[in-house]
Structures are given as C-alpha cells and as structure tokens.
XYZ file of C-alpha atoms in Angstrom:
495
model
C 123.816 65.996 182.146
C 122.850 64.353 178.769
C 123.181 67.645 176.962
C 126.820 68.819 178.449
C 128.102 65.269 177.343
C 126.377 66.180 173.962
C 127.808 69.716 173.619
C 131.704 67.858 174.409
C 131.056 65.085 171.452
C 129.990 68.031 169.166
C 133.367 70.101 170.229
C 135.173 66.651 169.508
C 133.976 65.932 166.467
C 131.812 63.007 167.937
C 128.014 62.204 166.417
C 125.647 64.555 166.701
C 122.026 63.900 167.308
C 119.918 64.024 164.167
C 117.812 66.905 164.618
C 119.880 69.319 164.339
C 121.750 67.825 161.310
C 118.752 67.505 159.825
C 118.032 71.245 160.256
C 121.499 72.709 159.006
C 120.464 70.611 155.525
C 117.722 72.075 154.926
C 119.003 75.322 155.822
C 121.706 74.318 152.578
C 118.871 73.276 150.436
C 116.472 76.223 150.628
C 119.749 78.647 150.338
C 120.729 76.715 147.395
C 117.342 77.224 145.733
C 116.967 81.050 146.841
C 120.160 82.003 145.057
C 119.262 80.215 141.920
C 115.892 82.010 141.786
C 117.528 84.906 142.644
C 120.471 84.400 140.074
C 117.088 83.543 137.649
C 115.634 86.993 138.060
C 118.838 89.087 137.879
C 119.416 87.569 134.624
C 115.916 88.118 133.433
C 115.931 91.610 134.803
C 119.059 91.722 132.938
C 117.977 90.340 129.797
C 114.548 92.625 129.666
C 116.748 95.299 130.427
C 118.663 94.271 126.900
C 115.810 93.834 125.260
C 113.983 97.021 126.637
C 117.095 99.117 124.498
C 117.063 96.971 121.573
C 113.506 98.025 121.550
C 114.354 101.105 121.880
C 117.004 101.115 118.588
C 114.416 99.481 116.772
C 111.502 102.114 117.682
C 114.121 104.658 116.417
C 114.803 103.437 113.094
C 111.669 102.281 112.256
C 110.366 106.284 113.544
C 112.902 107.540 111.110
C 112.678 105.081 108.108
C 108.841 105.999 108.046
C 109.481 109.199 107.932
C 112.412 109.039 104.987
C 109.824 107.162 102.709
C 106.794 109.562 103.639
C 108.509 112.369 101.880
C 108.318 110.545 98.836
C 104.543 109.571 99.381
C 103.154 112.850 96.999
C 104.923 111.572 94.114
C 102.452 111.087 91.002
C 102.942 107.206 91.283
C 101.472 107.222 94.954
C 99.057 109.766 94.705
C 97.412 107.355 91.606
C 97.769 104.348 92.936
C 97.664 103.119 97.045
C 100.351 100.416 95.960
C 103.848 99.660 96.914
C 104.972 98.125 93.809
C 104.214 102.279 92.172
C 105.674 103.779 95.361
C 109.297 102.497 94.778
C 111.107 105.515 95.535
C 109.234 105.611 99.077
C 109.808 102.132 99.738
C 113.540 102.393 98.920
C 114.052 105.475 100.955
C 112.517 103.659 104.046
C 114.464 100.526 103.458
C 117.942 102.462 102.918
C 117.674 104.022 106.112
C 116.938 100.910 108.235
C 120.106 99.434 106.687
C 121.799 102.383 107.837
C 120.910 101.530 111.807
C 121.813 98.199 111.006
C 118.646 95.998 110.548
C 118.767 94.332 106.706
C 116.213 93.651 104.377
C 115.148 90.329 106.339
C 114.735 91.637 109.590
C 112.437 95.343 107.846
C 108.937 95.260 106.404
C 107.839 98.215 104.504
C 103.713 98.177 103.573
C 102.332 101.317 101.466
C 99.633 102.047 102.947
C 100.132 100.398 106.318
C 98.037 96.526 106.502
C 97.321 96.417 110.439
C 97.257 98.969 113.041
C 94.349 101.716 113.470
C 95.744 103.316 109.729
C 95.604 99.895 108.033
C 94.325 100.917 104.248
C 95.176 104.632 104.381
C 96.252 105.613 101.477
C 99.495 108.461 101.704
C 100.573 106.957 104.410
C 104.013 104.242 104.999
C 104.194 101.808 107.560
C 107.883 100.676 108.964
C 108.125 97.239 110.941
C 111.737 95.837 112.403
C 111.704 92.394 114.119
C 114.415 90.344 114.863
C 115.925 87.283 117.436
C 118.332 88.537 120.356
C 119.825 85.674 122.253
C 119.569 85.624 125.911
C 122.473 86.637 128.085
C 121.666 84.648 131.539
C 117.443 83.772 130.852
C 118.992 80.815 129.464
C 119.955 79.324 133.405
C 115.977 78.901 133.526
C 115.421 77.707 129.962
C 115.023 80.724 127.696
C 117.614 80.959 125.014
C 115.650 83.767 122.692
C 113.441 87.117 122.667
C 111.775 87.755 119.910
C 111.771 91.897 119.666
C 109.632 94.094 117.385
C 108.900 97.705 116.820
C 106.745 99.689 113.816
C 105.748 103.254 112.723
C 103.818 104.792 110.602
C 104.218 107.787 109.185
C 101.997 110.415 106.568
C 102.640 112.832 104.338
C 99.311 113.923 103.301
C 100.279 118.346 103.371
C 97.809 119.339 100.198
C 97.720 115.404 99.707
C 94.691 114.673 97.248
C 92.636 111.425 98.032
C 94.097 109.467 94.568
C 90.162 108.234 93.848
C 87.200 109.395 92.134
C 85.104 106.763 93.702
C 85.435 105.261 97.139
C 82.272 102.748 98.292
C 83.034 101.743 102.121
C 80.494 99.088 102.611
C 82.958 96.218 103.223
C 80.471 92.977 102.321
C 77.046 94.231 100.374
C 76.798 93.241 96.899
C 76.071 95.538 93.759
C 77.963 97.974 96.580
C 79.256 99.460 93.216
C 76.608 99.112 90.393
C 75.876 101.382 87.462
C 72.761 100.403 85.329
C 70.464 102.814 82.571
C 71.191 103.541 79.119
C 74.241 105.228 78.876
C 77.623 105.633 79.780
C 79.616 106.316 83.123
C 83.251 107.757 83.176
C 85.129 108.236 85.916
C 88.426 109.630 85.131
C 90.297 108.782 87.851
C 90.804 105.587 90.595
C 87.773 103.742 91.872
C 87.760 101.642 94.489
C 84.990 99.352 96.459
C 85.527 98.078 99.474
C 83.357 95.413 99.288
C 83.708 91.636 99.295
C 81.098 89.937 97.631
C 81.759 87.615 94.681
C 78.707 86.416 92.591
C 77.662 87.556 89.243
C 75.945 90.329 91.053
C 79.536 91.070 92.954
C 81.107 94.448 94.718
C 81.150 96.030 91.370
C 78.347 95.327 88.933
C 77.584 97.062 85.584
C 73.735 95.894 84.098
C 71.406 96.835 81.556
C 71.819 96.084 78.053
C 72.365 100.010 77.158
C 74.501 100.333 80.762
C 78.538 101.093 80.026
C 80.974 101.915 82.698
C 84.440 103.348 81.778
C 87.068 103.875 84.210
C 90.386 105.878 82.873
C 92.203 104.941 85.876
C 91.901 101.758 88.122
C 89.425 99.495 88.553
C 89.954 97.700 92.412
C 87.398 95.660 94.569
C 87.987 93.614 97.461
C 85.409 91.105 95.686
C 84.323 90.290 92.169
C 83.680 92.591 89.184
C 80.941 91.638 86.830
C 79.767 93.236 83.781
C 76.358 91.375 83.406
C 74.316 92.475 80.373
C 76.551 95.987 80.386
C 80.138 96.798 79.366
C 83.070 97.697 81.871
C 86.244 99.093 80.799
C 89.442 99.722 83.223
C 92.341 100.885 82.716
C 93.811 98.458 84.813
C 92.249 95.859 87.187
C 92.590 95.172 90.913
C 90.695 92.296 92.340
C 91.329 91.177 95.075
C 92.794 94.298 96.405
C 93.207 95.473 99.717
C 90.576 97.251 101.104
C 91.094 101.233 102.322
C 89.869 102.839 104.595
C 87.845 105.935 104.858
C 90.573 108.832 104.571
C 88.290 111.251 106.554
C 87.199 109.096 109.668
C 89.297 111.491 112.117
C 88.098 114.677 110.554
C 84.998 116.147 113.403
C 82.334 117.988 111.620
C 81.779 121.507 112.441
C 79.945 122.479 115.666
C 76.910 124.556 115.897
C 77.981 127.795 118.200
C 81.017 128.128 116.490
C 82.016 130.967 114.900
C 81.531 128.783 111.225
C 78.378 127.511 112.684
C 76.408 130.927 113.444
C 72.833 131.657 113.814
C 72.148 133.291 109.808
C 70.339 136.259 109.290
C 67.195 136.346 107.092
C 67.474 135.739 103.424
C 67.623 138.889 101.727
C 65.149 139.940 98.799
C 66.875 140.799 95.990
C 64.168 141.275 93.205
C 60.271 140.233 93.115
C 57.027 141.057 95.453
C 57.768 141.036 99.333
C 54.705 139.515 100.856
C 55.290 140.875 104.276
C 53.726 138.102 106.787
C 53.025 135.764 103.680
C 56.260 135.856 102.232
C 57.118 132.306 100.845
C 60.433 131.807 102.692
C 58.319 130.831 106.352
C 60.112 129.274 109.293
C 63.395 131.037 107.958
C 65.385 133.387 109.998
C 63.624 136.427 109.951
C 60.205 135.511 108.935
C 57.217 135.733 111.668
C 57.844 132.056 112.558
C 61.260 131.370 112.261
C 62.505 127.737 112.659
C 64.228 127.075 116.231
C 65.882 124.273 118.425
C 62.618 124.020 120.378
C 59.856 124.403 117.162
C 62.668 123.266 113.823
C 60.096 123.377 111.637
C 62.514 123.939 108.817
C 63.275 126.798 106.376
C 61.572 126.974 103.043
C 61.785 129.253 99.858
C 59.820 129.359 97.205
C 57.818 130.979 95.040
C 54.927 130.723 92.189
C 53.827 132.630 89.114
C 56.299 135.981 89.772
C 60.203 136.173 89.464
C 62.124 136.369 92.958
C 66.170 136.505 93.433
C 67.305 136.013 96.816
C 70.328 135.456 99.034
C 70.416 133.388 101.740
C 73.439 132.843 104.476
C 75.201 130.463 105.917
C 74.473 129.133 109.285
C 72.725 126.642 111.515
C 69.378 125.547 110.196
C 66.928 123.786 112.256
C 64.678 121.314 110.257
C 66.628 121.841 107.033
C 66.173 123.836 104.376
C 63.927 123.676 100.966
C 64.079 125.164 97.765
C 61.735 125.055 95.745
C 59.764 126.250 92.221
C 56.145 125.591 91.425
C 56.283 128.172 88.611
C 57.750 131.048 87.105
C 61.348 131.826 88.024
C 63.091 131.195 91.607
C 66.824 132.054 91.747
C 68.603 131.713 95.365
C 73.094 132.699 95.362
C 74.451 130.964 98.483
C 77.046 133.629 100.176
C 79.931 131.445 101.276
C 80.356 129.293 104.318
C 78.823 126.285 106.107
C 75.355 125.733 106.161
C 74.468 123.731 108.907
C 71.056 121.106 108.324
C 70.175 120.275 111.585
C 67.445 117.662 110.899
C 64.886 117.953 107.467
C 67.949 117.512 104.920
C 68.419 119.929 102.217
C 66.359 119.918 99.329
C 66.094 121.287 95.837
C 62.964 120.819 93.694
C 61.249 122.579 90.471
C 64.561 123.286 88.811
C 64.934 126.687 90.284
C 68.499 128.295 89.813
C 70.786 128.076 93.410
C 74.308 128.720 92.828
C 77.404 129.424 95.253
C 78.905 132.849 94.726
C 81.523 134.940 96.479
C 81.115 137.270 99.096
C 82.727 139.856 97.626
C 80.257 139.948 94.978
C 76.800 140.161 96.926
C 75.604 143.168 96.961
C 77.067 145.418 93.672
C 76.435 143.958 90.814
C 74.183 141.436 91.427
C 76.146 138.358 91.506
C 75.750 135.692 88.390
C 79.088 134.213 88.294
C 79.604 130.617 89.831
C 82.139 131.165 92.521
C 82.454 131.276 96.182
C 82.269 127.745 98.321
C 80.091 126.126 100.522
C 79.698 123.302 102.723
C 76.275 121.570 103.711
C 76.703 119.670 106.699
C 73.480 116.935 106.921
C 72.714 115.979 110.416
C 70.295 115.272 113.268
C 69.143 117.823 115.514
C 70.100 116.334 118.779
C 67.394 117.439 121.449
C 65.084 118.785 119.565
C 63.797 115.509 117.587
C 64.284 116.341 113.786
C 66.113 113.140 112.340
C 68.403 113.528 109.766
C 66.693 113.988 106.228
C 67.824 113.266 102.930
C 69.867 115.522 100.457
C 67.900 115.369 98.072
C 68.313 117.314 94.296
C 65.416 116.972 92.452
C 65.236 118.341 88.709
C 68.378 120.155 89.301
C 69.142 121.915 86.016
C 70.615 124.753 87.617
C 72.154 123.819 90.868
C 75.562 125.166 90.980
C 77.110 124.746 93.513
C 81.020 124.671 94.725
C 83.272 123.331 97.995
C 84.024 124.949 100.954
C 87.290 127.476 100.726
C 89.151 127.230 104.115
C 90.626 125.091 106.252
C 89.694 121.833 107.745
C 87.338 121.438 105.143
C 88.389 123.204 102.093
C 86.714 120.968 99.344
C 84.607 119.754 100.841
C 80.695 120.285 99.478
C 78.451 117.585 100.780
C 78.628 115.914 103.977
C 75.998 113.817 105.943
C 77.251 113.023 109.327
C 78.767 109.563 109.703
C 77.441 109.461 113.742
C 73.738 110.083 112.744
C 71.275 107.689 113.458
C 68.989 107.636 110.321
C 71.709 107.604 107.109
C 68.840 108.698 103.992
C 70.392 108.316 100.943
C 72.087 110.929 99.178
C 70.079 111.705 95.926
C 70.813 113.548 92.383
C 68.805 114.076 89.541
C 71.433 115.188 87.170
C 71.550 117.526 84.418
C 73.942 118.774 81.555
C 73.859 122.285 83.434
C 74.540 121.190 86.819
C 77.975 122.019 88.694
C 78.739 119.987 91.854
C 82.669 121.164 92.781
C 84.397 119.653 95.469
C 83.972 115.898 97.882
C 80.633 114.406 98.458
C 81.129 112.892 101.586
C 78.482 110.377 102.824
C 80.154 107.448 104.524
C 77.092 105.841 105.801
C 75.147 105.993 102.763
C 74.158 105.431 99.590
C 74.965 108.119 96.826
C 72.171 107.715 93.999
C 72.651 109.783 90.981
C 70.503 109.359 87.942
C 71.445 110.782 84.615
C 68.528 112.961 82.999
C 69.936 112.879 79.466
C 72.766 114.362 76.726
C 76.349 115.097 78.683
C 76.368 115.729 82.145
C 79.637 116.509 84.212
C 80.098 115.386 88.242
C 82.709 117.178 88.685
C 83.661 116.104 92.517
C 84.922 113.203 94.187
C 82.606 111.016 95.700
C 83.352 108.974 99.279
C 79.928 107.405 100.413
C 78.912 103.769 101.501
C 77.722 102.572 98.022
C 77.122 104.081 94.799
C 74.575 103.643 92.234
C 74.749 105.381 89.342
C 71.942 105.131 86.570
C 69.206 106.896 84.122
C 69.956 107.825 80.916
C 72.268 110.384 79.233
C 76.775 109.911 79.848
C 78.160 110.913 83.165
C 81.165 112.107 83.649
C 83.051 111.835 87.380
C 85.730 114.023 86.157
C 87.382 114.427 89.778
C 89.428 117.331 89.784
C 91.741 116.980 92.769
C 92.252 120.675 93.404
C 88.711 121.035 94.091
C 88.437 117.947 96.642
C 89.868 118.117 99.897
C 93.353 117.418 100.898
C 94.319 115.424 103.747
C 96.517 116.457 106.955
C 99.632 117.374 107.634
C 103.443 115.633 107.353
C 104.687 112.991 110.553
C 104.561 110.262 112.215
C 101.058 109.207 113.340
C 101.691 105.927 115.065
C-alpha cells in the first residue's frame, strides 16, 4: 500500500524518498566525470596524433638536410680537419635546406662530426637535429599546454673518403697516451689526434728527452694536455681541448678463416738455395712433414743459416703465426698478394732478412724484385685451438717492404691486430732508412712502439692504435699518404 501511494506522489510531483534521489546523483556525477576523462583522452589521442606528424616533418627534413651537407663532407677543408667551423659549405647546405621545410636557424642544430648518438666523433660524417614547442590543441583541458618535439639524422659521405689523420691514439684517459722520446726528430705530416684526457706535465701528448723533437705539419688535438717536457713540439695549429673521435673502423669485421680470402696456403715455394728435404728450415709450414694445424698450431717458420735461399710464400690462414728469420748469410722471402691470416704466435721478422710484397703477376718469370703487390696481416687468436694472440713484432727490419691490401673492404689496409682478442701484445718496429710500411696500421687495442735505428727513416702509413710511442734515435717521418690508407664506406644516411 505504502509503495502505490509512493509511485502517485512521484507521478505528482510530490517528495520522493531519498534513496533513490540519492542514486540518480550519483548516476550524474560519475557520467560527468566519465565524459571528461573521456573528452581528456580524445584530446590527447588527438594531440599525439599532431605531434606523431610533426615528428614526422621534422624526421624528413632533418633526413634530407643531412644528406644536402654530406655531399659537401670530401671537400679539402673536412677531409683536414673534423671541425665545423672548416666545413662551412656543409654546414650551410644542411642549414639552407631545413629553412626550406620551414624550421629556422633556432629551432636546427648542425654538429660536424655528430656529438651524441652511436657516430658521436666520426669524422666525414654530419649530424642534423630539429626541435621545437607545438602548443596543445585539447591536452590543455587536463593541464598540458606544450609538447616538446625532436627529430635528428645523421648522414656520411665517406665513398673513397680518407681518414684526415696520420695519428689516431684511442685510449680515452692514460697519460703519455701520445709520447715521443730519443734523440731525434718525429714528423708527421698530416693531423694527429689523441683521444686521451689526462692533464699533468706528463699529459695525453708528451714529447721528453733533451735530444726528443716532435713536428706536426698539420694539427696538433688532444682531449687533455700537451706538454713538451725536456723536448720540443711544433704544430701547425693546436687543439686542446678537442673533442674526442672515435675509431673510424669499429664496424669494419675482419676477414674470416674459410673464406675464399682466408684459404688454407700452399707450401712456400723454393726459389733459389739447398732444399733440405725433411730438414728444410721452413718446419710446421704448409707442406713441410709437420705442418702447423688447428689441432697441433705450432706455427710456421723460415729461415735459414750460412747459404743464400729466396722463397715465396702465400697468403692464407696460419696457425701459430708465422716467423722469419736470418741467423746468417742471406734470407729473402716476396709475399704474393692477399691476406695472411695469424691465427695465434703473431708475425715476426728477425735478422734483417729481405721480405717484401710483390705482385702476382710477377711470381714466377722474372724473379720478382720490385716492391709492389699488397697484403694484409690479420693478428689474432686461434679460437679452439689455444694459441693466444702474439705480438707483431719487426725486429732489425732493414729490408721489410711491405705494402696494403688492394681490394675491397680492406684496400689499405696492412696491419691489423684484432680489436676482440683477448691478449692485445704490442705492436713493435725497429725501424730503418730502408724500410717501406704502405698502407693503415690498425691496432685499436694496443700500443704501437716504433723505435728509430738511425739517419732518415720514412713510415709511410697511417697509424690507428690505442697509444703510440715513438722513440730511438735517427728522424721519422709519418708521411701518411692517403691513397695508400684505407677509405671509409659508402654515401647515406646512417642514423
């Protein structure tokens, strides 16, 4: 009865019980809140939306104003310098066409070479940022009133691209990561560059010795100090603190044993001198009665005593490393062209015998005495088989002539120790005014050690290596001829 007399008050407009008004308001309330939230995320879907093609414009211009300024990047003033201020003309082409899709000056950032991103220091290559402020469309119902949107590139132009420095040390903090020290003089004719960091009087690049000179034609840049101690430094210009680059050839794999540059080589060939049959000098090489394997790498070795020998030898995988070597009389070994793999025991040359790169075509008639050819010696571990890496190690080298690879990925190149080994040995040369080294020696992890032996010697490579020290007696010249060293990759964008 109660509720029928209810239901007629309702119909009549008269008070309702207060339950069920109570109910219909908070219906309201939570309907009121739902369409806010949900008039909240349309406009944020809305706004990302926006922002997700602004993103989009920006990612396009910045893709295409890297790539206007990278064509500029092989100018002289770029390849000689990693700086913007030289690389105006690559700047200016990058900046012109971001003003063309409508982002100015203020809202681009051009850095030659690139300062952050995995290509941060690599020099021939431009890096493009575009940021700017978009006001919000509807975010601003739930308090956001700005986006802040960003896009880079990066782009290279490194086809045939030289590496603009004689030196490069890596190391990025040891000190004396640069030092030259002896009694006489060091050139180097291009850039040099070290990496490291340290400040001190014995800082990243430290000339000592009271008969110890250093002259650098080109650049002189560190990351730390530069101190000339007791000995004399002379740059053509100075860079301190400069920005630190990074090693060019990080991405570049080494070659792989099985491949068709990575063969098993056949047995060195006797040119002239006794053959000792079974007691031949040249044991555990291919072809001998005990030739050095993946299971037994007990390394190759030549040699030979009181009597004259010429050989050839080929290029190839060889396990435990290979040794030349003269006790006596005359040893001269021609390296036919192509990689010659060390897998563990190094490569070493002792006892001043003659070894010396020639080309193919010239191996068999006439005998071959003309430096020529290319070669690569790839230092490295032999994985499974428990050689560790072993040095590279010239000893005496009067007559070691020797020049870089001639194809493709590694044309140039003439010494390389592998940057993933485990043991990094340093890298050692005992100059001489006779001695040819052609091409980049590339050892990333390690030290390169070159002493001087005496009167005018020539290095005539480009040397990339952890640290350098450079000493003895005698002048050295670095004379870095950048049509010998290896060029860099190809033309695009890389990031």
């Amino acid at each position: 009865m109660s509720s029928t007399i209810d239901r007629i008050r309702a119909f009549f407009g008269g008070p309702r019980r207060r339950g069920r008004s109570t109910a219909r308001g908070q219906v309201l309330v939570i309907f009121a809140f739902g369409s806010i939230g949900i008039l909240a995320v349309a406009a944020l879907v809305f706004d990302v939306g926006q922002n997700l093609f602004e993103r989009r414009k920006q990612q396009d211009a910045a893709d295409a104003s890297a790539l206007a300024g990278a064509r500029w990047l092989t100018t002289a003033p770029c390849k000689t310098r990693s700086n913007m201020t030289n690389c105006t003309e690559a700047a200016s082409a990058a900046m012109a066409l971001a003003n063309t899709h409508g982002y100015p000056a203020s809202q681009v950032a051009i850095n030659i070479p690139p300062t952050s991103g995995d290509f941060a220091g690599h020099v021939g290559k431009i890096q493009v940022a575009i940021s700017s402020n978009r006001g919000s469309y509807f975010a601003g119902v739930v308090g956001i009133t700005s986006f802040q949107i960003g896009a880079s590139a990066v782009a290279s132009n490194n086809r045939d691209y030289p590496f603009p420095y004689s030196i490069l040390a890596l190391n990025p903090t040891g000190c004396k990561s640069g030092w030259a020290h002896g009694n006489g003089t060091l050139t180097v004719a291009g850039d040099l560059m070290v990496n490291s960091d340290c400040d001190g009087p014995n800082g990243a690049l430290t000339v000592d010795g009271t008969g110890a000179s250093m002259v650098v034609n080109g650049n002189c840049a560190t990351a730390g100090s530069i101190s000339a101690g007791t000995g004399a430094l002379a740059c053509g210009s100075r860079e301190t603190p400069a920005a630190v680059v990074a090693d060019p050839l990080a991405g570049l794999a080494g070659p792989v044993i099985g491949s068709a540059a990575v063969p098993s080589p056949p047995a060195p060939m006797l040119v002239t001198g006794p053959d000792l049959g079974s007691n031949r000098p040249d044991r555990g090489c291919p072809g001998s009665t005990s030739p050095s394997t993946a299971t037994t790498p007990r390394g190759c070795t030549i040699a030979f005593g009181s009597r004259g020998k010429v050989m050839w030898i080929y290029p190839g995988v060889y396990y435990g490393g290979l040794k030349i070597t003269q006790t006596s009389g005359a040893l001269t070994v021609y390296m036919a062209p192509g990689i010659y793999y060390m897998a563990g025991g190094g490569f070493e040359v002792a006892g001043q015998p003659t070894v010396r790169t020639v080309d193919a075509a010239t191996l068999l008639n006439p005998l071959p005495t003309t430096f020529g050819g290319g070669a690569l010696i790839y230092n490295t571990e032999c994985i499974g088989c428990g050689g560790d890496t072993k040095a590279i190690d010239f000893q005496n080298t009067q007559n070691v002539q020797l020049k870089g690879y001639g194809s493709a990925p590694y044309k140039g190149m003439l010494l390389w120790q592998d940057r993933k080994a485990t043991a990094q040995p340093a890298l050692k040369i005992s100059g001489s005014s006779t001695m040819i080294l052609s091409g980049t020696i590339y050892v990333p992890k390690a030290i390169f050690v070159y002493t001087g032996k005496g009167g005018t010697e020539v290095l005539d490579a480009q040397v990339i290596c952890d640290q350098f020290e450079m000493g003895g007696n005698g002048n050295v010249s670095v004379t870095y001829d950048p049509n010998n060293a290896i060029k860099l990759g190809a033309i695009g964008l890389v990031q």
